[in-house]
PDB file of C-alpha atoms in Angstrom:
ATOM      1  CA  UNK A   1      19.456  -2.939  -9.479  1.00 56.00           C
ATOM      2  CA  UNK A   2      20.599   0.305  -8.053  1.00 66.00           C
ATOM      3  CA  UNK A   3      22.484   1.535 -11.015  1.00 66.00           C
ATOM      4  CA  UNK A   4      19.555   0.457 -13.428  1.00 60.00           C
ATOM      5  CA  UNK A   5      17.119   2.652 -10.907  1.00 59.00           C
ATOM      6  CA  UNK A   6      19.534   5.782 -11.111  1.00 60.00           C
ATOM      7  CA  UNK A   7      19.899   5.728 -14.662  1.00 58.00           C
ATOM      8  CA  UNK A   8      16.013   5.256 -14.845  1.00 60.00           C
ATOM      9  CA  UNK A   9      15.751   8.353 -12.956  1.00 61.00           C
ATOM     10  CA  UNK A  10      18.437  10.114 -14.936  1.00 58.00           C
ATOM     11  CA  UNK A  11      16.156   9.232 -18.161  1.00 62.00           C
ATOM     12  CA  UNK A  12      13.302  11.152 -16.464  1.00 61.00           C
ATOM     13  CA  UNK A  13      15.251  14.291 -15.881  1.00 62.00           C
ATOM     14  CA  UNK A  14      14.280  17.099 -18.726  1.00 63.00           C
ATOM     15  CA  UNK A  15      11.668  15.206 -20.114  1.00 64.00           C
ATOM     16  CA  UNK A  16       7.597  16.394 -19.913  1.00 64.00           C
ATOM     17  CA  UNK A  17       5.270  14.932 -17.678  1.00 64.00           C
ATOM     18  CA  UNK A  18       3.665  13.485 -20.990  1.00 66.00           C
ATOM     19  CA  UNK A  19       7.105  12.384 -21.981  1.00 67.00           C
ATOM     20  CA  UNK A  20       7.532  10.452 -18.980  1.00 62.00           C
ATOM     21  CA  UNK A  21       3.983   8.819 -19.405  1.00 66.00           C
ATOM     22  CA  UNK A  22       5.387   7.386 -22.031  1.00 65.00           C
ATOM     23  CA  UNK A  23       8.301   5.570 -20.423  1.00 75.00           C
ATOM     24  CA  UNK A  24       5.771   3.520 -18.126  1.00 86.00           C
ATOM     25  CA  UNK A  25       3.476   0.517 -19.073  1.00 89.00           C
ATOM     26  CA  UNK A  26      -0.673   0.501 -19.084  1.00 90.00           C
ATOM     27  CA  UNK A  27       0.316  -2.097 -16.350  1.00 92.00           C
ATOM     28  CA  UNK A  28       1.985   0.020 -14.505  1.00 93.00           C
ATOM     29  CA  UNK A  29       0.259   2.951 -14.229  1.00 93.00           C
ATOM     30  CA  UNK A  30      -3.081   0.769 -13.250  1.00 95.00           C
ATOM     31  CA  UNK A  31      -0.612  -0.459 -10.534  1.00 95.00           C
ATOM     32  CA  UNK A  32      -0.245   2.918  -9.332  1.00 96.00           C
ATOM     33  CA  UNK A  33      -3.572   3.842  -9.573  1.00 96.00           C
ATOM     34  CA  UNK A  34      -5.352   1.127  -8.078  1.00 95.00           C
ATOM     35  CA  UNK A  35      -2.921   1.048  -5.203  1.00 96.00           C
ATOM     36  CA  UNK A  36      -3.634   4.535  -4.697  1.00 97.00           C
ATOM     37  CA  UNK A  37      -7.077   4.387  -4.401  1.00 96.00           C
ATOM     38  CA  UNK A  38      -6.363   1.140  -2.178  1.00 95.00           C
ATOM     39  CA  UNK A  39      -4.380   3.722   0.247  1.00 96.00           C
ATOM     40  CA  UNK A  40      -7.050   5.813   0.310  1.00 96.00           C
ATOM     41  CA  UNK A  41      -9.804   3.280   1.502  1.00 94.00           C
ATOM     42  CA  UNK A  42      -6.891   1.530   3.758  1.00 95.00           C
ATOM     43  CA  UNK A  43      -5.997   5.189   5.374  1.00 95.00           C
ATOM     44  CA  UNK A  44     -10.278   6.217   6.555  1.00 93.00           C
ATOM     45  CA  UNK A  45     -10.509   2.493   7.747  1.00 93.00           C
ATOM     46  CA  UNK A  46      -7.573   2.260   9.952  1.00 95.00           C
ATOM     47  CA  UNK A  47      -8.224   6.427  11.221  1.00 94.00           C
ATOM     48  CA  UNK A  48     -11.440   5.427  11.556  1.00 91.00           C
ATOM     49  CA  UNK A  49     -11.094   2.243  13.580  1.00 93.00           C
ATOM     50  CA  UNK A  50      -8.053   3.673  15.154  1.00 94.00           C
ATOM     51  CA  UNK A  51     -10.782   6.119  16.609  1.00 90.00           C
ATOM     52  CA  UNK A  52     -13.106   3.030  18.292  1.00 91.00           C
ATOM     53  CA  UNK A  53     -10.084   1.283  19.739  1.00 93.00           C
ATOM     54  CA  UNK A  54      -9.726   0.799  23.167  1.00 93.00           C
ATOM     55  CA  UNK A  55      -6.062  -0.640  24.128  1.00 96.00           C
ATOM     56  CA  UNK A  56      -3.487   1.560  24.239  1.00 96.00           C
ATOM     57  CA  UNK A  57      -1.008  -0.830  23.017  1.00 96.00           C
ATOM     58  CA  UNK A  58      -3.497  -1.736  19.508  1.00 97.00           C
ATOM     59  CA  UNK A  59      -3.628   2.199  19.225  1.00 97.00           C
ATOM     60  CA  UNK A  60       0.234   2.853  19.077  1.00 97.00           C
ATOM     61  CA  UNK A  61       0.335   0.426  16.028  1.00 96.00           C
ATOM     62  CA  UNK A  62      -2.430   1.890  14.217  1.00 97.00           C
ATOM     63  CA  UNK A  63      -1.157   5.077  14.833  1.00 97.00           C
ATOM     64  CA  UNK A  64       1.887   3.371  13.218  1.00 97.00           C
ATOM     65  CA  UNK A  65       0.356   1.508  10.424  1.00 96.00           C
ATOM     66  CA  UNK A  66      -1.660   5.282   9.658  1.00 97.00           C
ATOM     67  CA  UNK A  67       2.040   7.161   9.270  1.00 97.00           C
ATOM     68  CA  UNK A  68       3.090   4.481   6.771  1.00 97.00           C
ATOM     69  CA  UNK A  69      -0.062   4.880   5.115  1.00 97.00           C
ATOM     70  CA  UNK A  70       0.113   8.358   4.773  1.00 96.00           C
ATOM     71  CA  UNK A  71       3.740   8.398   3.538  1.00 97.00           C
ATOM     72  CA  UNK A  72       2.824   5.739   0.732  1.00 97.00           C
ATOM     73  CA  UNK A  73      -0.150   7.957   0.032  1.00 96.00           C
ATOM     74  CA  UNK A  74       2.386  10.822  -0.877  1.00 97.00           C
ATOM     75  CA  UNK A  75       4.459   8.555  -2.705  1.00 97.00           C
ATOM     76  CA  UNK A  76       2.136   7.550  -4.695  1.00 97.00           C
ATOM     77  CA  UNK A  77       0.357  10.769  -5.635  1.00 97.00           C
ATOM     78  CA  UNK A  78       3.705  11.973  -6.835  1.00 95.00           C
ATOM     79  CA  UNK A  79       4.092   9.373  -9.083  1.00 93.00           C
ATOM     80  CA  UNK A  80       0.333   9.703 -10.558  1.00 93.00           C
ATOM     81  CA  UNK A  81       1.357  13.411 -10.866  1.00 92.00           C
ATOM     82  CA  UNK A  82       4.919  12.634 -12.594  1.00 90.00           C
ATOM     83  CA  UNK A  83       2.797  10.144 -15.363  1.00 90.00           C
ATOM     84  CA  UNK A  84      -0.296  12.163 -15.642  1.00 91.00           C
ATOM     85  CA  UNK A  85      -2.084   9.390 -14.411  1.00 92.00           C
ATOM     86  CA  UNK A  86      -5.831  10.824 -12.730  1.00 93.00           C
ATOM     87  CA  UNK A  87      -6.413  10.367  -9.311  1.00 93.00           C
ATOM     88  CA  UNK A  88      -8.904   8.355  -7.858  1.00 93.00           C
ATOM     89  CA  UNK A  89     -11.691   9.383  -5.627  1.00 90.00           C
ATOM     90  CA  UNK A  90     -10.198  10.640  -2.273  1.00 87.00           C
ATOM     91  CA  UNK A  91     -12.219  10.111   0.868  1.00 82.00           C
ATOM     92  CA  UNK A  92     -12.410  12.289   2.845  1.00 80.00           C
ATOM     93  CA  UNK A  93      -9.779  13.065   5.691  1.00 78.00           C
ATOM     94  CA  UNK A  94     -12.067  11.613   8.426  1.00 72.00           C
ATOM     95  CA  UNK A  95     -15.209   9.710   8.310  1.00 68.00           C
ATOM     96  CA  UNK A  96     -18.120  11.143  11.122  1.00 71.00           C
ATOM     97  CA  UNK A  97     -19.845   8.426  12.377  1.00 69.00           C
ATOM     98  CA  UNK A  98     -22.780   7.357  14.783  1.00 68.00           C
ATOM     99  CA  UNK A  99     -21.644   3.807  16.372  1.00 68.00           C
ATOM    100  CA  UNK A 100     -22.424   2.711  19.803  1.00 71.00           C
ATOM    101  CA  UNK A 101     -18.353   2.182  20.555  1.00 70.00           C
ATOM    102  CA  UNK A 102     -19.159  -0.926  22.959  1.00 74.00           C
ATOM    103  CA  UNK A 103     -20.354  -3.385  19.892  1.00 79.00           C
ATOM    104  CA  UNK A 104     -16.876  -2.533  18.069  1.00 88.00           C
ATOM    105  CA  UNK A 105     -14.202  -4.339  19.923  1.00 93.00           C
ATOM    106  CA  UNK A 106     -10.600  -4.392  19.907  1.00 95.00           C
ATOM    107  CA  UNK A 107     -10.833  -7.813  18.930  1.00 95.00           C
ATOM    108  CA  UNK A 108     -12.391  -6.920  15.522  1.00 94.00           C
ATOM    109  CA  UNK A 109     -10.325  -3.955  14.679  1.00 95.00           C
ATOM    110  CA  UNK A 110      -7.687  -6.295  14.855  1.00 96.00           C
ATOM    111  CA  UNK A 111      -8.550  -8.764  12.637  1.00 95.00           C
ATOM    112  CA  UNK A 112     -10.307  -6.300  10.269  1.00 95.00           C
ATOM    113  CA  UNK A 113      -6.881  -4.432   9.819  1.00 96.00           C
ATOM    114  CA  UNK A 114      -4.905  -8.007  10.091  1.00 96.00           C
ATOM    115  CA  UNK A 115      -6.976  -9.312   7.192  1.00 95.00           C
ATOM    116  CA  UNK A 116      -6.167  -5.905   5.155  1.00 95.00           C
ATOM    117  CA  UNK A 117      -2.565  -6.243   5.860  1.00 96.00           C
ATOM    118  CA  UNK A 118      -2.414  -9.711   4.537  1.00 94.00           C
ATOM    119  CA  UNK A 119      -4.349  -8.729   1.280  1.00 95.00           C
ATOM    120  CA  UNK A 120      -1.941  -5.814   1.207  1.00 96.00           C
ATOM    121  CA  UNK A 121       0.901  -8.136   0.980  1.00 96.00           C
ATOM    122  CA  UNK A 122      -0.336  -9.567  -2.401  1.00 95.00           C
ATOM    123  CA  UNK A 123      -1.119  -6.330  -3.950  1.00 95.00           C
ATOM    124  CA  UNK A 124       2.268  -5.499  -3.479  1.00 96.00           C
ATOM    125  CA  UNK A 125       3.778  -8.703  -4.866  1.00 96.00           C
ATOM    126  CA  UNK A 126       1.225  -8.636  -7.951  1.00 96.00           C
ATOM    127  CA  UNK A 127       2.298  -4.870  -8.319  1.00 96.00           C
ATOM    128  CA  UNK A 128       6.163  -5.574  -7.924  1.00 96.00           C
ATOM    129  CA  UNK A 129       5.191  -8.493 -10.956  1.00 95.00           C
ATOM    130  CA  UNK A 130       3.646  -5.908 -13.140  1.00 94.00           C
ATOM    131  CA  UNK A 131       6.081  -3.062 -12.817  1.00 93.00           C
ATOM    132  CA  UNK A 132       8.841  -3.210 -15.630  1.00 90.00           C
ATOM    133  CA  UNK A 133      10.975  -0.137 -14.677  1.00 88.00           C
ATOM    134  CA  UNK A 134      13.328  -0.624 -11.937  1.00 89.00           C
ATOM    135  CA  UNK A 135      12.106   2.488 -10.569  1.00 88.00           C
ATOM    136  CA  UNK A 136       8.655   1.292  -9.762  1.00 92.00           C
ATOM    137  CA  UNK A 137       9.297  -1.977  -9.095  1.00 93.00           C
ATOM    138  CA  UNK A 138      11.831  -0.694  -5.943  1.00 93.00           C
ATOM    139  CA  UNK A 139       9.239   1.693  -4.975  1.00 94.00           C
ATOM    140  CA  UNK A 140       6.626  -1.591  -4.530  1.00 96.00           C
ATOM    141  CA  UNK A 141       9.164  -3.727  -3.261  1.00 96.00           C
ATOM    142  CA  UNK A 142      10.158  -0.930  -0.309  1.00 96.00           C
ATOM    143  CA  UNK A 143       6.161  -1.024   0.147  1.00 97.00           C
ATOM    144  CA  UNK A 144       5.974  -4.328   0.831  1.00 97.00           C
ATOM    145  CA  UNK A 145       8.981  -4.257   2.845  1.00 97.00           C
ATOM    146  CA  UNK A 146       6.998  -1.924   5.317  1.00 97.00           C
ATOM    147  CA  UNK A 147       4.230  -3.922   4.861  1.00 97.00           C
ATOM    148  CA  UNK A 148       5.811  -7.345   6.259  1.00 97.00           C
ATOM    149  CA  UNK A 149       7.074  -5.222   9.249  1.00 97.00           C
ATOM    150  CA  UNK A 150       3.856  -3.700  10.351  1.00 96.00           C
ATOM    151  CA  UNK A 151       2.409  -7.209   9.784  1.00 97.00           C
ATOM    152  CA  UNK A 152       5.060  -9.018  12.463  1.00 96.00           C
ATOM    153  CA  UNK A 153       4.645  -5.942  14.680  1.00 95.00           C
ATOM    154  CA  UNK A 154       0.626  -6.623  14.518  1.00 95.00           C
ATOM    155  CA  UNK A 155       0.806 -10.453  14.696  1.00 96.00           C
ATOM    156  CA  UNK A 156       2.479 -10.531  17.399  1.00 96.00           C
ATOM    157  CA  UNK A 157       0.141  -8.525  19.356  1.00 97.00           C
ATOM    158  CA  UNK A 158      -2.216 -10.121  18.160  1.00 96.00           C
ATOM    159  CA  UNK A 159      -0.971 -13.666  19.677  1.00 95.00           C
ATOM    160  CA  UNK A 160      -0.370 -12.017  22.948  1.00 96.00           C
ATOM    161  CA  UNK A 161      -3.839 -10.731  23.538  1.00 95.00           C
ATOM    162  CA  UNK A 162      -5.550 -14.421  21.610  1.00 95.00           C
ATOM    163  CA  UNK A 163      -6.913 -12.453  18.456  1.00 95.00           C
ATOM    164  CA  UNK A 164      -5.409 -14.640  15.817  1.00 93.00           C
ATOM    165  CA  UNK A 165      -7.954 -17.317  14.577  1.00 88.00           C
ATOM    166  CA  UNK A 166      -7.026 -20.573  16.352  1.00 83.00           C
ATOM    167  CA  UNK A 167      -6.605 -22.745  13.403  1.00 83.00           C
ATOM    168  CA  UNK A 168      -7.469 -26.559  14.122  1.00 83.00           C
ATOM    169  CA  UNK A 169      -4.570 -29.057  15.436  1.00 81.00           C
ATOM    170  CA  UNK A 170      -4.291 -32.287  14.002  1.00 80.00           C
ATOM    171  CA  UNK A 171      -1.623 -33.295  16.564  1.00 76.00           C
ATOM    172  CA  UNK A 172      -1.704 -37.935  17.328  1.00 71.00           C
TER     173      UNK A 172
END
């Protein structure tokens, strides 16, 4: 897989930007596009809630999950550059708003960013499906990679503190 992702690579070297637009799929480039604008909306949520939470310990993952986010986020709008594919909307860098921080608990900032990270997870798989080049296709699959980890890190605070749903026993 690694030699068919160098000599990907190699191809791209000395060819135009529309050349290399070319070399991709309409697949792939929605991929990239929708997962960019995905980023986007992921990277105001989790600043924003990352603002309202309370618990130290909830923070320093955010904080984590938000550097992941904005490396992706570069990733990804290098690749829309390299394929001349446009860029969605971007948000902007923080959102201002007017909540009274007491009805926003730690509690739901966790299982508003657990729920994105699981949907996460399957945009990456779907993407990994639809890429073709090796190129892309290891760029999803290291995605999803840091995906999974952020998502142990985060359920596993979130069984310590009781924030995971408690899913019915059926235990004689």
């Amino acid at each position: 897989m690694k030699i068919m992702r160098l000599s990907e690579k190699i191809g791209y070297i000395g060819k135009s930007n529309r050349q290399k637009q070319k070399m991709i799929t309409l697949g792939e480039a929605y991929s990239l596009w929708s997962l960019t604008g995905f980023r986007y909306d992921a990277l105001i949520t989790s600043k924003t809630l990352y603002q309202l939470t309370k618990d130290t310990d909830l923070k320093m993952i955010i904080e984590r999950g938000i550097n992941v986010l904005q490396a992706q986020e570069d990733i990804l709008e290098k690749l829309m550059k390299e394929f001349l594919i446009p860029m969605p909307d971007k948000p902007p860098e923080y959102a201002n708003i007017a909540v009274d921080i007491n009805t926003v608990t730690d509690k739901y900032i966790f299982r508003e960013i657990y729920t994105g990270m699981s949907n996460t997870m399957f945009k990456h798989i779907s993407n990994y499906q639809r890429a073709h080049g090796s190129y892309l296709r290891e760029t999803f699959r290291k995605f999803l990679i840091q995906e999974m980890d952020l998502y142990d890190e985060f359920y596993e605070y979130g069984k310590l503190k009781g924030y995971l749903y408690q899913e019915p026993t059926f235990r004689i």
